Amino acid sequence: MKPGRIRHMAIFTLKHAEDAPETKRFLEDGRVILSAIPSVENFEVLRQVSPKTSFRFGFSMEFADQAGYDAYNAHPAHTDFVERRWKVEVESFQEIDFVEAGAAE
């Protein structure tokens, strides 16, 4: 990762069963809606395989800089997805934001 870039990860468990059609729809809608926001790069939908956590899925994306990350957070497509889908369908989550070690110091 280049210095100054931000990797944002939201790891989560849905209220739906892992194999439910609603889960597939949530993950695909997240991919389509969030990856279309202009500052989002390298968007991935991830499935957890470790027994060490209860979180089952993740969205991972990168931003060129803090301005890109801020633009994503304020973008209407993101805020709408959070209000209409995330707050309704996500049971639990954690957000993690990384920069390359040394880049933020």
MMTF fields as JSON, N, C-alpha, C and O atoms, coordinates in Angstrom:
{
  "mmtfVersion": "1.0.0",
  "mmtfProducer": "UNKNOWN",
  "numBonds": 419,
  "numAtoms": 420,
  "numGroups": 105,
  "numChains": 1,
  "numModels": 1,
  "chainsPerModel": [1],
  "groupsPerChain": [105],
  "chainIdList": ["A"],
  "bondAtomList": [4, 2, 8, 6, 12, 10, 16, 14, 20, 18, 24, 22, 28, 26, 32, 30, 36, 34, 40, 38, 44, 42, 48, 46, 52, 50, 56, 54, 60, 58, 64, 62, 68, 66, 72, 70, 76, 74, 80, 78, 84, 82, 88, 86, 92, 90, 96, 94, 100, 98, 104, 102, 108, 106, 112, 110, 116, 114, 120, 118, 124, 122, 128, 126, 132, 130, 136, 134, 140, 138, 144, 142, 148, 146, 152, 150, 156, 154, 160, 158, 164, 162, 168, 166, 172, 170, 176, 174, 180, 178, 184, 182, 188, 186, 192, 190, 196, 194, 200, 198, 204, 202, 208, 206, 212, 210, 216, 214, 220, 218, 224, 222, 228, 226, 232, 230, 236, 234, 240, 238, 244, 242, 248, 246, 252, 250, 256, 254, 260, 258, 264, 262, 268, 266, 272, 270, 276, 274, 280, 278, 284, 282, 288, 286, 292, 290, 296, 294, 300, 298, 304, 302, 308, 306, 312, 310, 316, 314, 320, 318, 324, 322, 328, 326, 332, 330, 336, 334, 340, 338, 344, 342, 348, 346, 352, 350, 356, 354, 360, 358, 364, 362, 368, 366, 372, 370, 376, 374, 380, 378, 384, 382, 388, 386, 392, 390, 396, 394, 400, 398, 404, 402, 408, 406, 412, 410, 416, 414],
  "bondOrderList": [1, 1, 1, 1, 1, 1, 1, 1, 1, 1, 1, 1, 1, 1, 1, 1, 1, 1, 1, 1, 1, 1, 1, 1, 1, 1, 1, 1, 1, 1, 1, 1, 1, 1, 1, 1, 1, 1, 1, 1, 1, 1, 1, 1, 1, 1, 1, 1, 1, 1, 1, 1, 1, 1, 1, 1, 1, 1, 1, 1, 1, 1, 1, 1, 1, 1, 1, 1, 1, 1, 1, 1, 1, 1, 1, 1, 1, 1, 1, 1, 1, 1, 1, 1, 1, 1, 1, 1, 1, 1, 1, 1, 1, 1, 1, 1, 1, 1, 1, 1, 1, 1, 1, 1],
  "groupList": [{"groupName": "MET", "atomNameList": ["N", "CA", "C", "O"], "elementList": ["N", "C", "C", "O"], "formalChargeList": [0, 0, 0, 0], "bondAtomList": [1, 0, 2, 1, 3, 2], "bondOrderList": [1, 1, 2], "singleLetterCode": "M", "chemCompType": "L-PEPTIDE LINKING"}, {"groupName": "LYS", "atomNameList": ["N", "CA", "C", "O"], "elementList": ["N", "C", "C", "O"], "formalChargeList": [0, 0, 0, 0], "bondAtomList": [1, 0, 2, 1, 3, 2], "bondOrderList": [1, 1, 2], "singleLetterCode": "K", "chemCompType": "L-PEPTIDE LINKING"}, {"groupName": "PRO", "atomNameList": ["N", "CA", "C", "O"], "elementList": ["N", "C", "C", "O"], "formalChargeList": [0, 0, 0, 0], "bondAtomList": [1, 0, 2, 1, 3, 2], "bondOrderList": [1, 1, 2], "singleLetterCode": "P", "chemCompType": "L-PEPTIDE LINKING"}, {"groupName": "GLY", "atomNameList": ["N", "CA", "C", "O"], "elementList": ["N", "C", "C", "O"], "formalChargeList": [0, 0, 0, 0], "bondAtomList": [1, 0, 2, 1, 3, 2], "bondOrderList": [1, 1, 2], "singleLetterCode": "G", "chemCompType": "PEPTIDE LINKING"}, {"groupName": "ARG", "atomNameList": ["N", "CA", "C", "O"], "elementList": ["N", "C", "C", "O"], "formalChargeList": [0, 0, 0, 0], "bondAtomList": [1, 0, 2, 1, 3, 2], "bondOrderList": [1, 1, 2], "singleLetterCode": "R", "chemCompType": "L-PEPTIDE LINKING"}, {"groupName": "ILE", "atomNameList": ["N", "CA", "C", "O"], "elementList": ["N", "C", "C", "O"], "formalChargeList": [0, 0, 0, 0], "bondAtomList": [1, 0, 2, 1, 3, 2], "bondOrderList": [1, 1, 2], "singleLetterCode": "I", "chemCompType": "L-PEPTIDE LINKING"}, {"groupName": "HIS", "atomNameList": ["N", "CA", "C", "O"], "elementList": ["N", "C", "C", "O"], "formalChargeList": [0, 0, 0, 0], "bondAtomList": [1, 0, 2, 1, 3, 2], "bondOrderList": [1, 1, 2], "singleLetterCode": "H", "chemCompType": "L-PEPTIDE LINKING"}, {"groupName": "ALA", "atomNameList": ["N", "CA", "C", "O"], "elementList": ["N", "C", "C", "O"], "formalChargeList": [0, 0, 0, 0], "bondAtomList": [1, 0, 2, 1, 3, 2], "bondOrderList": [1, 1, 2], "singleLetterCode": "A", "chemCompType": "L-PEPTIDE LINKING"}, {"groupName": "PHE", "atomNameList": ["N", "CA", "C", "O"], "elementList": ["N", "C", "C", "O"], "formalChargeList": [0, 0, 0, 0], "bondAtomList": [1, 0, 2, 1, 3, 2], "bondOrderList": [1, 1, 2], "singleLetterCode": "F", "chemCompType": "L-PEPTIDE LINKING"}, {"groupName": "THR", "atomNameList": ["N", "CA", "C", "O"], "elementList": ["N", "C", "C", "O"], "formalChargeList": [0, 0, 0, 0], "bondAtomList": [1, 0, 2, 1, 3, 2], "bondOrderList": [1, 1, 2], "singleLetterCode": "T", "chemCompType": "L-PEPTIDE LINKING"}, {"groupName": "LEU", "atomNameList": ["N", "CA", "C", "O"], "elementList": ["N", "C", "C", "O"], "formalChargeList": [0, 0, 0, 0], "bondAtomList": [1, 0, 2, 1, 3, 2], "bondOrderList": [1, 1, 2], "singleLetterCode": "L", "chemCompType": "L-PEPTIDE LINKING"}, {"groupName": "GLU", "atomNameList": ["N", "CA", "C", "O"], "elementList": ["N", "C", "C", "O"], "formalChargeList": [0, 0, 0, 0], "bondAtomList": [1, 0, 2, 1, 3, 2], "bondOrderList": [1, 1, 2], "singleLetterCode": "E", "chemCompType": "L-PEPTIDE LINKING"}, {"groupName": "ASP", "atomNameList": ["N", "CA", "C", "O"], "elementList": ["N", "C", "C", "O"], "formalChargeList": [0, 0, 0, 0], "bondAtomList": [1, 0, 2, 1, 3, 2], "bondOrderList": [1, 1, 2], "singleLetterCode": "D", "chemCompType": "L-PEPTIDE LINKING"}, {"groupName": "VAL", "atomNameList": ["N", "CA", "C", "O"], "elementList": ["N", "C", "C", "O"], "formalChargeList": [0, 0, 0, 0], "bondAtomList": [1, 0, 2, 1, 3, 2], "bondOrderList": [1, 1, 2], "singleLetterCode": "V", "chemCompType": "L-PEPTIDE LINKING"}, {"groupName": "SER", "atomNameList": ["N", "CA", "C", "O"], "elementList": ["N", "C", "C", "O"], "formalChargeList": [0, 0, 0, 0], "bondAtomList": [1, 0, 2, 1, 3, 2], "bondOrderList": [1, 1, 2], "singleLetterCode": "S", "chemCompType": "L-PEPTIDE LINKING"}, {"groupName": "ASN", "atomNameList": ["N", "CA", "C", "O"], "elementList": ["N", "C", "C", "O"], "formalChargeList": [0, 0, 0, 0], "bondAtomList": [1, 0, 2, 1, 3, 2], "bondOrderList": [1, 1, 2], "singleLetterCode": "N", "chemCompType": "L-PEPTIDE LINKING"}, {"groupName": "GLN", "atomNameList": ["N", "CA", "C", "O"], "elementList": ["N", "C", "C", "O"], "formalChargeList": [0, 0, 0, 0], "bondAtomList": [1, 0, 2, 1, 3, 2], "bondOrderList": [1, 1, 2], "singleLetterCode": "Q", "chemCompType": "L-PEPTIDE LINKING"}, {"groupName": "TYR", "atomNameList": ["N", "CA", "C", "O"], "elementList": ["N", "C", "C", "O"], "formalChargeList": [0, 0, 0, 0], "bondAtomList": [1, 0, 2, 1, 3, 2], "bondOrderList": [1, 1, 2], "singleLetterCode": "Y", "chemCompType": "L-PEPTIDE LINKING"}, {"groupName": "TRP", "atomNameList": ["N", "CA", "C", "O"], "elementList": ["N", "C", "C", "O"], "formalChargeList": [0, 0, 0, 0], "bondAtomList": [1, 0, 2, 1, 3, 2], "bondOrderList": [1, 1, 2], "singleLetterCode": "W", "chemCompType": "L-PEPTIDE LINKING"}],
  "groupTypeList": [0, 1, 2, 3, 4, 5, 4, 6, 0, 7, 5, 8, 9, 10, 1, 6, 7, 11, 12, 7, 2, 11, 9, 1, 4, 8, 10, 11, 12, 3, 4, 13, 5, 10, 14, 7, 5, 2, 14, 13, 11, 15, 8, 11, 13, 10, 4, 16, 13, 14, 2, 1, 9, 14, 8, 4, 8, 3, 8, 14, 0, 11, 8, 7, 12, 16, 7, 3, 17, 12, 7, 17, 15, 7, 6, 2, 7, 6, 9, 12, 8, 13, 11, 4, 4, 18, 1, 13, 11, 13, 11, 14, 8, 16, 11, 5, 12, 8, 13, 11, 7, 3, 7, 7, 11],
  "groupIdList": [1, 2, 3, 4, 5, 6, 7, 8, 9, 10, 11, 12, 13, 14, 15, 16, 17, 18, 19, 20, 21, 22, 23, 24, 25, 26, 27, 28, 29, 30, 31, 32, 33, 34, 35, 36, 37, 38, 39, 40, 41, 42, 43, 44, 45, 46, 47, 48, 49, 50, 51, 52, 53, 54, 55, 56, 57, 58, 59, 60, 61, 62, 63, 64, 65, 66, 67, 68, 69, 70, 71, 72, 73, 74, 75, 76, 77, 78, 79, 80, 81, 82, 83, 84, 85, 86, 87, 88, 89, 90, 91, 92, 93, 94, 95, 96, 97, 98, 99, 100, 101, 102, 103, 104, 105],
  "secStructList": [7, 7, 6, 6, 7, 3, 3, 3, 3, 3, 3, 3, 3, 3, 1, 1, 7, 6, 6, 1, 2, 2, 2, 2, 2, 2, 2, 2, 2, 2, 2, 2, 2, 2, 2, 6, 1, 6, 6, 7, 3, 3, 3, 3, 3, 3, 3, 7, 7, 7, 6, 6, 7, 1, 7, 7, 3, 3, 3, 3, 3, 3, 3, 1, 1, 2, 2, 2, 2, 2, 2, 2, 2, 2, 7, 2, 2, 2, 2, 2, 2, 0, 0, 0, 0, 0, 2, 2, 2, 3, 3, 3, 3, 3, 3, 3, 3, 3, 7, 7, 6, 6, 6, 7, 7],
  "xCoordList": [0.855, 0.0, 0.905, 1.889, 0.561, 1.356, 1.137, 0.038, 2.166, 2.013, 0.869, 0.684, 0.111, -1.009, -2.326, -3.388, -2.271, -3.5, -4.165, -3.498, -5.472, -6.25, -6.955, -7.617, -6.812, -7.579, -8.667, -8.382, -9.904, -11.073, -11.698, -11.968, -11.921, -12.569, -13.738, -13.606, -14.863, -16.023, -16.269, -16.594, -16.115, -16.358, -17.664, -17.939, -18.465, -19.823, -20.459, -19.989, -21.541, -22.422, -23.814, -24.27, -24.473, -25.825, -26.873, -26.597, -28.065, -29.187, -29.717, -30.406, -29.404, -29.858, -28.923, -27.762, -29.428, -28.576, -27.539, -27.791, -26.368, -25.282, -25.665, -25.187, -26.516, -26.896, -28.24, -28.778, -28.78, -30.084, -29.958, -28.922, -31.005, -30.996, -30.784, -30.173, -31.284, -31.121, -29.649, -29.223, -28.874, -27.448, -26.755, -25.965, -27.049, -26.452, -26.802, -25.948, -28.05, -28.502, -27.79, -27.371, -27.655, -26.978, -25.527, -25.057, -24.827, -23.423, -23.259, -22.358, -24.127, -24.024, -24.432, -23.793, -25.486, -25.884, -24.779, -24.504, -24.149, -23.032, -21.921, -21.371, -21.587, -20.535, -20.901, -20.089, -22.09, -22.508, -22.599, -22.069, -23.262, -23.515, -22.239, -21.928, -21.511, -20.359, -19.159, -18.425, -18.957, -17.812, -18.011, -17.049, -19.25, -19.531, -19.217, -19.211, -18.959, -18.614, -17.231, -16.3, -17.077, -15.859, -14.531, -13.562, -14.44, -13.145, -12.796, -11.69, -13.724, -13.488, -12.633, -12.913, -11.581, -10.708, -10.563, -10.674, -10.314, -10.007, -11.066, -10.728, -12.325, -13.421, -13.48, -13.391, -13.629, -13.762, -14.864, -15.065, -15.567, -16.504, -15.833, -15.42, -15.729, -14.976, -15.855, -16.796, -15.52, -16.208, -15.185, -14.098, -15.52, -14.646, -14.489, -15.469, -13.272, -13.034, -12.424, -12.3, -12.047, -11.42, -12.466, -13.449, -12.259, -13.169, -12.871, -13.533, -11.888, -11.452, -12.298, -12.066, -13.271, -14.131, -15.557, -15.794, -16.495, -17.901, -18.356, -19.433, -17.564, -17.931, -17.815, -16.867, -18.765, -18.834, -18.414, -17.995, -18.521, -18.251, -17.44, -17.292, -16.925, -16.212, -16.318, -16.377, -16.34, -16.15, -14.793, -14.533, -13.939, -12.634, -12.495, -12.903, -11.921, -11.731, -10.568, -10.151, -10.052, -8.946, -9.299, -10.135, -8.621, -8.773, -7.388, -6.469, -7.23, -5.931, -5.44, -4.237, -6.392, -5.998, -7.21, -8.304, -6.991, -8.058, -9.229, -10.383, -8.942, -10.014, -10.927, -12.145, -10.35, -11.154, -12.013, -13.17, -11.442, -12.186, -13.336, -14.451, -13.055, -14.096, -15.211, -16.389, -14.834, -15.83, -16.731, -17.94, -16.148, -16.921, -17.925, -19.104, -17.462, -18.343, -19.512, -20.6, -19.297, -20.345, -21.19, -22.218, -20.769, -21.463, -22.895, -23.101, -23.881, -25.279, -25.517, -26.367, -24.806, -24.993, -24.547, -25.168, -23.48, -23.005, -23.969, -24.36, -24.353, -25.244, -26.602, -27.206, -27.088, -28.354, -28.224, -29.117, -27.12, -26.905, -26.844, -27.406, -26.173, -26.084, -27.47, -27.821, -28.252, -29.573, -30.572, -31.279, -30.627, -31.665, -31.31, -32.201, -30.023, -29.621, -28.798, -29.148, -27.698, -26.763, -27.445, -27.368, -28.107, -28.74, -29.88, -30.238, -30.448, -31.571, -31.1, -31.678, -30.058, -29.692, -28.43, -28.195, -27.637, -26.391, -26.645, -27.183, -26.239, -26.413, -25.309, -25.584, -24.063, -22.924, -21.807, -21.723, -20.946, -19.876, -18.744, -18.872, -17.64, -16.504, -15.883, -15.788, -15.458, -14.765, -13.304, -12.972, -12.439, -10.996, -10.451, -10.757, -9.648, -9.033, -7.518, -7.004, -6.817, -5.371, -4.679, -5.195, -3.504, -2.528, -1.252, -1.08, -0.38, 0.876, 1.637, 1.72, 2.189, 2.929, 4.004, 4.759, 4.064, 5.012, 4.406, 4.893, 3.343, 2.729, 1.971, 1.884, 1.429, 0.629, 1.44, 0.919, 2.682, 3.509, 4.167, 4.895],
  "yCoordList": [-1.168, 0.0, 1.235, 1.301, 2.184, 3.409, 4.292, 4.317, 5.013, 5.931, 6.914, 7.432, 7.156, 8.084, 7.438, 8.01, 6.24, 5.528, 5.005, 4.699, 4.909, 4.374, 3.107, 3.1, 2.043, 0.825, 0.768, 0.672, 0.826, 0.802, -0.582, -1.097, -1.172, -2.479, -2.419, -1.938, -2.906, -3.077, -4.579, -5.206, -5.155, -6.584, -6.727, -5.969, -7.708, -7.737, -9.117, -10.025, -9.235, -10.393, -9.866, -8.884, -10.53, -10.12, -10.81, -11.828, -10.247, -10.859, -12.067, -12.909, -12.159, -13.26, -14.465, -14.314, -15.641, -16.829, -16.642, -15.954, -17.261, -17.072, -17.499, -16.919, -18.499, -19.005, -18.466, -18.95, -17.472, -16.908, -16.016, -15.384, -15.963, -15.057, -13.593, -12.823, -13.215, -11.844, -11.513, -10.377, -12.507, -12.308, -12.061, -11.126, -12.89, -12.729, -11.355, -10.688, -10.938, -9.645, -8.487, -7.525, -8.578, -7.523, -7.373, -6.26, -8.49, -8.452, -7.898, -7.099, -8.321, -7.837, -6.37, -5.596, -5.985, -4.577, -3.707, -2.622, -4.173, -3.436, -3.249, -2.156, -4.321, -4.242, -3.217, -2.356, -3.309, -2.44, -0.979, -0.09, -0.738, 0.631, 1.313, 2.43, 0.64, 1.281, 1.397, 2.384, 0.403, 0.469, 1.523, 1.922, 1.975, 3.002, 4.419, 5.362, 4.569, 5.891, 6.258, 5.462, 7.446, 7.79, 7.589, 7.184, 7.848, 7.751, 6.331, 6.099, 5.38, 4.002, 3.26, 3.275, 2.61, 1.786, 0.406, 0.253, -0.592, -1.956, -2.514, -3.099, -2.338, -2.824, -4.345, -4.941, -4.968, -6.42, -6.793, -6.12, -7.86, -8.479, -9.756, -10.59, -9.904, -11.015, -11.878, -11.396, -13.17, -14.116, -14.622, -15.056, -14.571, -15.007, -16.529, -17.256, -17.006, -18.445, -18.866, -20.061, -17.913, -18.235, -18.461, -17.725, -19.48, -19.688, -18.742, -18.816, -17.859, -16.985, -15.73, -14.942, -15.533, -14.348, -14.731, -15.697, -13.971, -14.229, -13.446, -13.715, -12.491, -11.745, -12.663, -13.442, -12.582, -13.534, -12.958, -13.706, -11.636, -11.021, -9.744, -9.229, -9.25, -7.986, -7.257, -7.874, -5.95, -5.076, -4.414, -3.857, -4.473, -3.841, -2.916, -3.26, -1.746, -0.794, 0.114, 0.198, 0.786, 1.71, 3.089, 3.257, 4.071, 5.459, 6.054, 5.718, 6.921, 7.539, 8.371, 8.482, 8.961, 9.852, 10.121, 9.612, 10.922, 11.241, 11.951, 11.725, 12.804, 13.513, 12.534, 12.711, 11.507, 10.49, 9.71, 9.4, 9.394, 8.681, 9.537, 9.049, 10.806, 11.72, 11.88, 11.945, 11.944, 12.058, 10.826, 10.943, 9.656, 8.399, 8.447, 8.152, 8.817, 8.838, 9.799, 9.547, 10.892, 11.898, 11.657, 12.307, 10.735, 10.52, 10.019, 9.144, 10.561, 10.149, 8.646, 8.075, 8.006, 6.562, 5.785, 4.786, 6.24, 5.588, 5.831, 4.889, 7.078, 7.375, 6.706, 6.273, 6.616, 5.935, 4.432, 3.834, 3.817, 2.394, 2.111, 1.123, 2.965, 2.793, 2.871, 2.019, 3.868, 4.062, 2.975, 2.438, 2.658, 1.75, 0.272, -0.57, -0.054, -1.46, -1.847, -2.782, -1.119, -1.491, -1.518, -2.523, -0.434, -0.356, -1.352, -1.704, -1.806, -2.738, -4.196, -5.035, -4.501, -5.895, -6.386, -7.592, -5.487, -5.894, -6.098, -5.231, -7.27, -7.615, -7.01, -6.428, -7.147, -6.599, -6.298, -6.911, -5.342, -4.976, -4.281, -3.864, -4.174, -3.383, -2.762, -3.403, -1.512, -0.842, -0.679, -0.372, -0.89, -0.763, 0.044, -0.239, 1.043, 1.87, 1.836, 2.158, 1.441, 1.296, 2.255, 2.568, 2.714, 3.324, 2.502, 1.823, 2.565, 1.839, 2.329, 3.534, 1.405, 1.776, 2.796, 2.607, 3.862, 4.928, 6.063, 7.192, 5.786, 6.82, 7.867, 9.029, 7.451, 8.383, 9.034, 9.865, 8.67, 9.19, 10.492, 11.058],
  "zCoordList": [0.0, 0.0, 0.0, 0.736, -0.816, -0.916, 0.311, 0.865, 0.738, 1.874, 1.645, 0.543, 2.704, 2.631, 2.249, 2.492, 1.647, 1.287, 2.551, 3.539, 2.507, 3.627, 3.165, 2.127, 3.934, 3.693, 4.761, 5.955, 4.313, 5.193, 5.115, 4.03, 6.273, 6.326, 7.3, 8.426, 6.852, 7.717, 7.785, 6.777, 8.973, 9.143, 9.91, 10.84, 9.508, 10.032, 9.976, 9.289, 10.723, 10.684, 10.371, 10.956, 9.448, 9.066, 9.935, 10.569, 9.955, 10.663, 9.904, 10.481, 8.619, 7.782, 7.922, 8.301, 7.618, 7.568, 6.459, 5.47, 6.638, 5.66, 4.254, 3.279, 4.138, 2.814, 2.327, 1.331, 3.018, 2.65, 1.417, 1.212, 0.6, -0.561, -0.147, -0.888, 1.024, 1.509, 1.751, 1.545, 2.189, 2.399, 1.071, 0.94, 0.098, -1.231, -1.805, -2.388, -1.641, -2.164, -1.445, -2.089, -0.118, 0.639, 0.182, -0.053, 0.059, -0.337, -1.755, -2.011, -2.67, -4.052, -4.151, -4.864, -3.445, -3.453, -2.857, -3.368, -1.786, -1.205, -2.217, -2.35, -2.936, -3.948, -5.032, -5.372, -5.556, -6.662, -6.216, -6.883, -5.105, -4.644, -4.154, -4.566, -3.282, -2.651, -3.588, -3.536, -4.438, -5.354, -6.445, -7.1, -6.645, -7.654, -7.161, -7.952, -5.872, -5.335, -5.869, -5.748, -6.457, -7.191, -6.47, -7.112, -5.185, -4.5, -4.042, -3.554, -4.193, -3.742, -4.763, -5.962, -4.257, -5.086, -4.452, -3.235, -5.292, -4.832, -3.879, -2.849, -4.214, -3.366, -3.415, -4.488, -2.256, -2.171, -1.193, -0.182, -1.498, -0.573, -0.094, -0.899, 1.211, 1.784, 2.684, 3.315, 2.723, 3.61, 4.624, 4.243, 5.89, 6.978, 6.989, 6.823, 7.183, 7.255, 8.59, 8.859, 9.422, 10.698, 11.783, 11.86, 12.628, 13.77, 14.935, 15.97, 14.782, 15.87, 16.026, 16.943, 15.151, 15.233, 14.881, 14.155, 15.399, 15.079, 13.852, 13.32, 13.395, 12.193, 10.984, 10.89, 10.057, 8.954, 7.601, 6.718, 7.426, 6.129, 6.305, 7.414, 5.202, 5.231, 3.91, 2.846, 3.987, 2.837, 3.052, 4.119, 2.049, 2.114, 0.914, -0.196, 1.141, 0.058, 0.403, 1.559, -0.597, -0.386, -0.913, -1.801, -0.323, -0.726, -0.905, -0.16, -1.869, -2.15, -0.975, -0.739, -0.233, 0.86, 1.755, 1.513, 2.78, 3.732, 3.052, 3.415, 2.075, 1.368, 0.641, 0.631, 0.036, -0.634, 0.338, 0.052, 1.487, 2.525, 3.054, 3.242, 3.287, 3.763, 2.727, 3.08, 1.451, 0.381, 0.35, 0.15, 0.547, 0.609, 1.759, 1.568, 2.941, 4.109, 3.944, 4.459, 3.234, 3.04, 1.787, 1.601, 0.936, -0.343, -0.096, 0.745, -0.815, -0.624, -0.82, -0.136, -1.713, -1.913, -0.673, -0.308, -0.032, 1.192, 2.343, 3.032, 2.557, 3.683, 3.512, 4.494, 2.281, 2.016, 2.282, 2.882, 1.841, 2.085, 3.588, 4.06, 4.321, 5.774, 6.409, 7.225, 6.051, 6.664, 6.269, 7.121, 4.988, 4.488, 4.582, 4.695, 4.538, 4.508, 5.733, 6.455, 5.964, 7.028, 8.395, 9.101, 8.773, 10.09, 10.252, 11.376, 9.154, 9.185, 9.176, 9.866, 8.401, 8.16, 8.879, 8.951, 9.399, 10.056, 11.549, 12.238, 12.018, 13.433, 14.291, 15.34, 13.848, 14.58, 13.59, 12.526, 13.953, 13.032, 13.763, 14.914, 13.057, 13.502, 12.271, 11.224, 12.394, 11.298, 11.681, 12.826, 10.696, 10.898, 9.734, 8.576, 10.038, 9.008, 9.198, 10.27, 8.144, 8.202, 7.245, 6.173, 7.653, 6.764, 6.94, 7.952, 5.972, 6.087, 7.315, 7.553, 8.091, 9.294, 8.935, 7.981, 9.695, 9.421, 8.629, 8.695, 7.873, 7.026, 7.838, 7.439, 8.97, 9.773, 10.884, 11.628, 10.997, 12.092, 11.736, 12.551]
}
